[in-house]
Coordinates of C-alpha atoms and ligand atoms in Angstrom, one line a residue:
M192 CA -23.2 38.8 -15.5
H193 CA -26.1 39.9 -17.6
M194 CA -29.2 41.2 -15.7
K195 CA -31.2 38.3 -17.0
S196 CA -28.8 35.7 -15.6
V197 CA -28.5 37.5 -12.3
L198 CA -32.2 37.2 -12.0
A199 CA -32.2 33.6 -13.0
A200 CA -29.4 32.8 -10.6
S201 CA -31.1 34.5 -7.7
T202 CA -34.4 32.8 -8.5
A203 CA -32.6 29.4 -8.5
V204 CA -31.1 30.2 -5.1
M205 CA -34.5 31.2 -3.7
L206 CA -36.0 28.0 -4.9
A207 CA -33.2 25.9 -3.5
G208 CA -33.4 27.5 -0.1
P209 CA -30.2 28.4 1.8
V210 CA -27.1 28.6 -0.3
M211 CA -25.1 25.4 -0.1
A212 CA -21.5 25.4 -1.3
E213 CA -20.8 22.8 -3.9
P214 CA -18.2 20.4 -2.7
T215 CA -14.9 20.5 -4.6
A216 CA -11.8 18.4 -4.2
E217 CA -8.4 18.2 -5.7
V218 CA -7.1 14.8 -4.9
L219 CA -3.4 13.9 -5.0
H220 CA -2.8 10.2 -5.3
W221 CA -0.5 7.7 -7.0
W222 CA -3.0 5.2 -8.4
T223 CA -2.1 5.2 -12.0
S224 CA -1.8 1.5 -13.0
G225 CA -4.9 -0.1 -14.7
S226 CA -6.4 -1.6 -11.6
E227 CA -5.5 1.4 -9.4
A228 CA -7.1 3.9 -11.9
Q229 CA -10.3 1.7 -12.0
S230 CA -10.4 1.7 -8.2
I231 CA -10.0 5.5 -7.7
A232 CA -12.5 6.1 -10.4
V233 CA -15.1 4.5 -8.2
L234 CA -14.5 7.3 -5.6
Q235 CA -14.5 10.0 -8.3
E236 CA -17.9 8.8 -9.6
Q237 CA -19.5 8.7 -6.2
F238 CA -18.2 12.1 -5.4
K239 CA -19.6 13.5 -8.7
A240 CA -22.9 11.7 -8.1
E241 CA -23.2 13.7 -4.8
G242 CA -22.7 16.9 -6.7
G243 CA -19.0 17.3 -6.2
T244 CA -16.4 18.6 -8.6
W245 CA -13.3 16.4 -8.6
T246 CA -9.9 17.6 -9.9
D247 CA -7.6 14.6 -10.3
M248 CA -4.0 15.0 -9.4
P249 CA -2.4 11.6 -10.2
V250 CA 1.4 11.3 -9.7
A251 CA 2.7 8.2 -11.3
G252 CA 5.2 6.1 -9.4
G253 CA 4.5 2.9 -7.5
G254 CA 4.8 3.0 -3.7
G255 CA 4.1 6.8 -3.8
D256 CA 7.6 8.3 -3.5
A257 CA 7.0 10.6 -6.4
A258 CA 3.6 11.6 -5.1
M259 CA 5.1 12.5 -1.7
T260 CA 7.7 14.6 -3.4
A261 CA 5.0 16.4 -5.4
L262 CA 3.0 16.9 -2.2
R263 CA 5.9 18.5 -0.4
A264 CA 6.4 20.9 -3.3
R265 CA 2.7 21.8 -3.3
V266 CA 2.7 22.5 0.4
L267 CA 5.9 24.5 0.3
A268 CA 4.4 26.6 -2.5
G269 CA 1.4 27.4 -0.2
N270 CA -0.9 25.4 -2.5
A271 CA -1.8 22.2 -0.6
P272 CA -4.3 19.9 -2.3
T273 CA -7.7 19.3 -0.7
A274 CA -7.1 15.6 -0.2
V275 CA -4.0 13.5 -0.3
Q276 CA -3.4 9.8 -0.3
L277 CA -1.3 9.5 2.9
K278 CA -0.7 6.7 5.2
G279 CA 1.0 5.4 8.3
P280 CA 3.2 7.6 10.5
A281 CA 3.4 10.2 7.6
I282 CA -0.1 11.2 8.6
Q283 CA 1.1 12.2 12.1
E284 CA 4.3 13.8 10.6
W285 CA 2.2 16.1 8.4
Y286 CA -0.2 16.8 11.2
E287 CA 2.8 18.0 13.3
E288 CA 4.2 20.0 10.4
T289 CA 1.1 21.7 8.9
G290 CA -2.0 20.5 10.8
L291 CA -4.6 18.4 9.1
A292 CA -8.4 18.9 8.9
D293 CA -10.4 17.3 11.8
I294 CA -12.9 14.8 10.3
G295 CA -14.2 13.8 13.7
T296 CA -17.8 14.8 13.0
V297 CA -18.0 12.6 10.0
A298 CA -16.3 9.8 11.9
E299 CA -18.6 10.0 14.9
E300 CA -21.8 10.4 12.8
N301 CA -20.8 7.2 10.9
N302 CA -19.5 5.2 13.9
W303 CA -16.0 4.6 12.6
A304 CA -14.8 3.6 16.0
E305 CA -17.2 0.6 15.9
V306 CA -16.4 -0.7 12.4
L307 CA -12.7 -0.3 12.3
P308 CA -10.2 -2.6 13.9
D309 CA -8.3 -0.8 16.7
R310 CA -5.0 -1.2 14.9
I311 CA -6.3 0.6 11.9
A312 CA -8.2 3.3 13.8
E313 CA -5.0 4.2 15.7
H314 CA -3.3 5.1 12.4
M315 CA -6.1 7.4 11.5
K316 CA -5.8 9.7 14.6
C317 CA -3.7 12.7 15.4
E318 CA -3.6 13.5 19.1
G319 CA -6.7 11.5 19.6
Q320 CA -8.7 13.2 16.8
W321 CA -9.7 11.5 13.5
C322 CA -7.4 13.0 10.8
A323 CA -7.5 10.4 8.1
A324 CA -9.9 8.0 6.4
P325 CA -8.9 4.4 5.6
V326 CA -9.9 2.7 2.4
N327 CA -8.5 -0.8 2.6
V328 CA -6.0 -3.3 4.0
H329 CA -3.4 -4.5 1.6
R330 CA -1.3 -7.5 2.7
V331 CA 2.3 -7.1 1.5
N332 CA 3.8 -10.5 2.1
W333 CA 2.4 -12.4 -0.9
I334 CA 4.0 -14.4 -3.6
W335 CA 2.2 -14.7 -7.0
G336 CA 2.8 -17.5 -9.4
N337 CA 2.0 -18.3 -13.0
K338 CA -0.1 -21.4 -12.7
Q339 CA 0.7 -22.9 -16.1
I340 CA 4.5 -22.5 -15.6
L341 CA 4.3 -24.0 -12.2
D342 CA 2.3 -27.0 -13.4
E343 CA 4.5 -27.5 -16.4
H344 CA 7.6 -27.7 -14.1
G345 CA 5.9 -29.6 -11.3
I346 CA 6.4 -26.8 -8.8
E347 CA 4.3 -26.1 -5.8
M348 CA 4.1 -22.6 -4.2
P349 CA 7.1 -22.5 -1.8
T350 CA 6.5 -22.6 2.0
T351 CA 10.1 -22.0 3.0
W352 CA 12.8 -19.8 1.5
E353 CA 14.8 -23.0 0.8
E354 CA 11.9 -24.3 -1.3
F355 CA 11.7 -21.0 -3.0
N356 CA 15.4 -21.2 -4.0
A357 CA 15.0 -24.8 -5.1
A358 CA 12.0 -23.9 -7.3
A359 CA 13.9 -20.8 -8.7
E360 CA 16.9 -22.9 -9.6
K361 CA 14.8 -25.6 -11.3
L362 CA 13.1 -22.9 -13.4
Q363 CA 16.3 -21.2 -14.2
A364 CA 17.8 -24.4 -15.4
A365 CA 14.8 -24.8 -17.7
G366 CA 15.4 -21.3 -19.1
V367 CA 12.5 -19.6 -17.2
T368 CA 13.0 -16.3 -15.4
P369 CA 12.1 -17.3 -11.8
L370 CA 11.3 -13.8 -10.4
A371 CA 9.7 -10.8 -12.1
H372 CA 11.0 -7.8 -10.2
G373 CA 11.3 -4.1 -10.8
G374 CA 14.5 -2.6 -9.6
Q375 CA 13.1 0.4 -7.8
N376 CA 13.9 1.2 -4.1
W377 CA 10.5 0.5 -2.7
Q378 CA 10.2 -2.8 -4.6
D379 CA 13.6 -4.0 -3.2
A380 CA 12.3 -2.9 0.2
T381 CA 9.1 -4.9 -0.3
I382 CA 11.0 -8.1 -1.0
F383 CA 13.4 -7.4 1.9
E384 CA 10.7 -7.0 4.5
T385 CA 9.1 -10.3 3.5
V386 CA 12.4 -12.0 3.9
V387 CA 13.0 -10.4 7.3
L388 CA 9.6 -11.7 8.4
G389 CA 10.0 -15.1 6.8
L390 CA 13.5 -15.9 8.0
G391 CA 13.3 -14.1 11.4
G392 CA 9.7 -14.6 12.3
P393 CA 7.3 -11.9 13.6
E394 CA 9.2 -11.1 16.8
F395 CA 12.4 -10.5 15.0
Y396 CA 10.6 -8.4 12.4
Q397 CA 9.1 -6.3 15.2
K398 CA 12.5 -5.8 16.8
A399 CA 14.4 -5.1 13.6
L400 CA 12.0 -3.0 11.5
V401 CA 9.6 -1.5 14.0
D402 CA 11.7 -1.0 17.2
L403 CA 15.0 -0.6 15.2
D404 CA 16.8 -2.6 17.8
P405 CA 20.6 -2.4 16.9
E406 CA 21.2 -5.9 18.1
A407 CA 18.5 -7.3 15.7
L408 CA 19.8 -5.1 12.9
T409 CA 23.3 -6.5 13.1
S410 CA 22.3 -10.1 14.1
D411 CA 23.2 -13.3 12.3
T412 CA 19.6 -13.5 11.3
M413 CA 19.9 -10.2 9.5
K414 CA 23.0 -11.4 7.8
Q415 CA 21.0 -14.4 6.6
V416 CA 18.4 -12.0 5.3
F417 CA 21.0 -10.2 3.2
D418 CA 22.4 -13.6 2.0
Q419 CA 18.9 -14.5 0.8
M420 CA 18.6 -11.1 -0.9
R421 CA 21.8 -11.8 -2.8
T422 CA 20.4 -15.2 -3.8
I423 CA 17.2 -13.5 -5.0
R424 CA 19.2 -11.0 -7.0
G425 CA 20.4 -14.0 -9.1
Y426 CA 16.8 -14.9 -10.0
V427 CA 15.7 -11.7 -11.7
D428 CA 16.1 -11.0 -15.5
D429 CA 18.7 -8.6 -16.9
N430 CA 16.2 -5.8 -17.6
F431 CA 14.9 -5.5 -14.1
S432 CA 16.3 -2.1 -13.3
G433 CA 13.7 0.6 -13.0
R434 CA 10.8 -1.6 -14.1
D435 CA 7.4 -0.6 -12.8
W436 CA 5.7 -3.1 -10.5
N437 CA 2.7 -3.6 -12.7
L438 CA 5.0 -4.4 -15.7
A439 CA 6.6 -7.1 -13.4
T440 CA 3.1 -8.4 -12.7
A441 CA 2.4 -8.5 -16.4
M442 CA 5.5 -10.7 -16.9
V443 CA 3.9 -13.3 -14.6
M444 CA 0.6 -12.9 -16.4
N445 CA 2.2 -13.4 -19.8
G446 CA 4.4 -16.3 -18.8
E447 CA 7.6 -14.4 -19.0
A448 CA 8.4 -15.1 -15.4
A449 CA 7.2 -17.6 -12.8
F450 CA 6.8 -15.5 -9.6
Q451 CA 6.5 -12.0 -8.2
I452 CA 6.8 -11.0 -4.6
M453 CA 4.5 -8.1 -4.2
G454 CA 1.5 -6.8 -2.1
D455 CA -2.0 -7.7 -3.3
W456 CA -2.3 -4.6 -5.4
A457 CA -0.7 -7.0 -7.9
K458 CA -3.8 -9.1 -7.7
G459 CA -5.8 -6.0 -8.8
E460 CA -3.7 -6.2 -12.0
F461 CA -4.3 -9.9 -12.6
L462 CA -8.1 -9.4 -12.1
A463 CA -8.2 -6.3 -14.3
A464 CA -6.6 -8.4 -17.1
G465 CA -9.4 -11.0 -16.7
Q466 CA -7.2 -13.6 -15.0
E467 CA -8.6 -15.8 -12.2
P468 CA -6.9 -16.9 -9.0
G469 CA -6.4 -20.7 -8.9
V470 CA -6.9 -20.9 -12.6
D471 CA -4.4 -18.5 -14.3
F472 CA -2.4 -17.4 -11.3
V473 CA -1.8 -18.6 -7.7
C474 CA -1.4 -16.6 -4.5
A475 CA 0.4 -17.7 -1.4
P476 CA 1.9 -15.9 1.6
T477 CA 5.6 -15.5 1.2
P478 CA 7.4 -18.2 3.1
G479 CA 7.0 -17.9 6.9
E480 CA 4.5 -16.7 9.4
G481 CA 2.7 -13.4 9.9
F482 CA 0.8 -10.6 8.1
L483 CA 2.4 -7.4 6.9
Y484 CA -0.3 -4.8 6.6
N485 CA -0.4 -1.7 4.5
V486 CA -3.5 0.5 4.9
D487 CA -4.2 3.1 2.3
S488 CA -5.9 6.2 3.6
F489 CA -6.6 9.9 2.8
A490 CA -5.9 13.0 4.8
F491 CA -7.1 16.5 4.3
F492 CA -5.2 19.8 4.7
E493 CA -6.8 22.7 6.7
L494 CA -7.9 24.9 3.9
D495 CA -10.1 28.0 3.5
G496 CA -13.2 27.9 1.4
E497 CA -16.5 26.3 2.1
E498 CA -16.5 24.3 -1.1
K499 CA -13.2 22.7 -0.2
Q500 CA -14.2 22.0 3.3
Q501 CA -17.5 20.4 2.2
G502 CA -15.5 18.4 -0.4
Q503 CA -13.3 17.1 2.4
Q504 CA -16.1 16.0 4.6
L505 CA -17.9 14.4 1.7
L506 CA -14.8 12.5 0.6
A507 CA -14.2 11.3 4.2
K508 CA -17.8 10.0 4.4
L509 CA -17.7 8.3 1.0
I510 CA -14.3 6.6 1.6
M511 CA -15.7 4.9 4.7
G512 CA -19.0 4.0 3.0
P513 CA -19.6 0.2 3.1
E514 CA -20.7 -0.1 -0.5
F515 CA -17.7 2.0 -1.7
Q516 CA -15.3 -0.1 0.3
K517 CA -16.7 -3.2 -1.3
T518 CA -16.5 -2.0 -4.9
F519 CA -13.2 -0.3 -4.4
N520 CA -11.5 -3.3 -2.9
L521 CA -12.8 -5.7 -5.4
N522 CA -10.9 -3.7 -8.0
K523 CA -7.9 -2.9 -5.9
G524 CA -6.9 -6.4 -4.7
S525 CA -7.2 -5.5 -1.0
I526 CA -9.8 -6.1 1.6
P527 CA -12.1 -3.5 3.2
A528 CA -10.8 -1.6 6.2
R529 CA -14.3 -1.8 7.7
N530 CA -14.8 -5.1 9.5
D531 CA -18.5 -5.3 8.6
V532 CA -18.3 -5.7 4.8
A533 CA -19.3 -9.2 3.7
L534 CA -16.5 -10.9 1.6
D535 CA -18.9 -13.3 -0.3
D536 CA -18.1 -11.6 -3.6
F537 CA -14.4 -11.6 -3.0
D538 CA -11.9 -14.2 -4.3
D539 CA -10.1 -16.8 -2.2
C540 CA -6.9 -14.8 -1.9
A541 CA -8.9 -11.9 -0.3
K542 CA -10.7 -14.4 2.0
Q543 CA -7.3 -15.9 3.0
S544 CA -6.0 -12.4 3.7
A545 CA -8.9 -11.6 6.0
E546 CA -8.4 -14.8 7.9
A547 CA -4.7 -14.3 8.3
M548 CA -5.3 -10.8 9.4
A549 CA -7.7 -11.9 12.1
Q550 CA -5.3 -14.6 13.2
G551 CA -2.4 -12.2 13.2
S552 CA -4.2 -9.7 15.5
E553 CA -4.8 -12.6 17.9
D554 CA -1.3 -14.1 18.0
G555 CA 0.7 -10.9 17.6
S556 CA 1.9 -11.6 14.0
L557 CA -0.1 -8.7 12.5
L558 CA 2.7 -6.2 11.7
P559 CA 3.1 -2.9 10.0
S560 CA 4.9 -2.8 6.6
Y561 CA 8.0 -0.8 6.8
A562 CA 8.4 -0.7 3.0
H563 CA 5.0 0.8 2.6
G564 CA 5.3 3.5 5.2
M565 CA 3.3 1.9 8.0
A566 CA 6.0 1.1 10.6
L567 CA 8.4 4.0 10.7
R568 CA 8.7 7.7 10.1
G569 CA 10.2 8.8 6.8
A570 CA 13.9 9.3 7.9
P571 CA 14.6 5.8 9.4
A572 CA 12.5 4.1 6.7
G573 CA 14.4 5.9 4.0
A574 CA 17.8 5.1 5.6
I575 CA 17.0 1.3 5.7
T576 CA 15.8 1.3 2.1
D577 CA 19.0 3.0 0.9
V578 CA 21.1 0.2 2.3
V579 CA 18.8 -2.5 1.0
T580 CA 19.0 -1.1 -2.5
A581 CA 22.7 -0.4 -2.3
H582 CA 23.3 -4.0 -1.3
F583 CA 20.9 -5.4 -3.9
N584 CA 22.7 -3.5 -6.7
S585 CA 26.3 -4.2 -5.8
D586 CA 28.5 -7.0 -4.4
M587 CA 28.3 -5.6 -0.9
S588 CA 28.8 -8.4 1.7
S589 CA 26.1 -9.3 4.2
E590 CA 28.5 -8.3 7.0
D591 CA 28.9 -4.8 5.5
A592 CA 25.2 -4.5 4.9
V593 CA 24.2 -5.1 8.5
Q594 CA 26.8 -2.7 9.7
Q595 CA 25.6 0.0 7.2
L596 CA 22.1 -0.8 8.2
A597 CA 22.7 -0.2 11.9
D598 CA 24.7 3.0 11.2
A599 CA 22.2 4.4 8.8
V600 CA 19.4 3.8 11.3
A601 CA 21.4 5.4 14.1
N602 CA 22.0 8.5 12.0
A603 CA 18.4 8.8 11.0
M604 CA 17.1 8.9 14.6
Ligands
BGC68 C1 0.0 1.4 -2.0 C2 -0.9 0.7 -3.0 C3 -0.4 0.8 -4.4 C4 1.0 0.4 -4.4 C5 1.7 0.5 -5.8 C6 1.4 0.9 -2.2 O1 2.2 1.6 -1.3 O2 -0.4 1.1 -0.7 O3 -2.2 1.2 -2.9 O4 -1.2 0.2 -5.3 O5 1.8 1.1 -3.5 O6 1.6 1.8 -6.2

């Protein structure tokens, strides 16, 4: 440095009082679709407005599988990012493996315990300490419909899987693709869990996909679930394989398909395209009772460097800020994780989601999504998804599928 700039710099420091590190953050996430990018941009802007320097590390791939692979590579290389989109039991798995930064001070200063439902707060703790910050609650068990197609064919949103099948057959006979689907493992798993919940009910879902009870896994109900998956396989178009979820949503938007079964991040895409619920598209819970929740959150690795640590604390604080949670979730399609954010500016699907969540926590039908990493650790969840996908993409019988399911789960425990 030149003498002059050294002088200028030291004068600036003297004027500013004690040296404060400038917060920095490298943020690894998988929010790359239109609405997802808009949502994370809100956080990035707020971070910058507070004097932070943000390095974006987006890893494309819905559901986050690719992001989790990228994360593992980074950590193994000794180069963990400052912050990572991480959720469900994976938070505790990483905590056990590498440790995670304690964000308890931020949490306590900002009363997180009072403004978060207990169910969500539990996911954010590692051995009793706050180790992750939640952004939202996505409901997974939604079915989206193209309003014009449904009206033209005199179809109501289905309330049973039989009604769904009848609607799909009617549409198919009229030359309309009933279901927009992307053949990627996590999307198959997303449909599968909604069918497990819908056909089996909340208690069955809990036994099968949370408690991994072998009897439930091999039961007649589970066979019926695979039968229904086979039926659904008949309702997708020929090009479904490998399609990204947001492209499937676009098919519903553009009238190329009638329905999509997907969490309410799909609503983020409809809204980003200027479509209105009840006018252009319709939302309804997938047939059956219950609420499958999927809470996005961020965790922070234990890193050296004051700037990074400050960045982590600042991010944690911003993520849980009430204004941020409102703006973020209006873009994202989800509802705030905080229970004190007014939903007046949210659409009817979001209001319906909040009501169903409240009801679900009273009657026990609020359940963690296995397909979105909320119910199980990585190994058993992956084992289930492998069977679901293998079944969906072959002519495997339902009898074989339930047996494989039980075996795969047993091996993964
Ligand atoms: C995440 C959502 C995301 C979706 C598609 C889900 O697992 O929770 O935030 O939009 O995957 O990438």
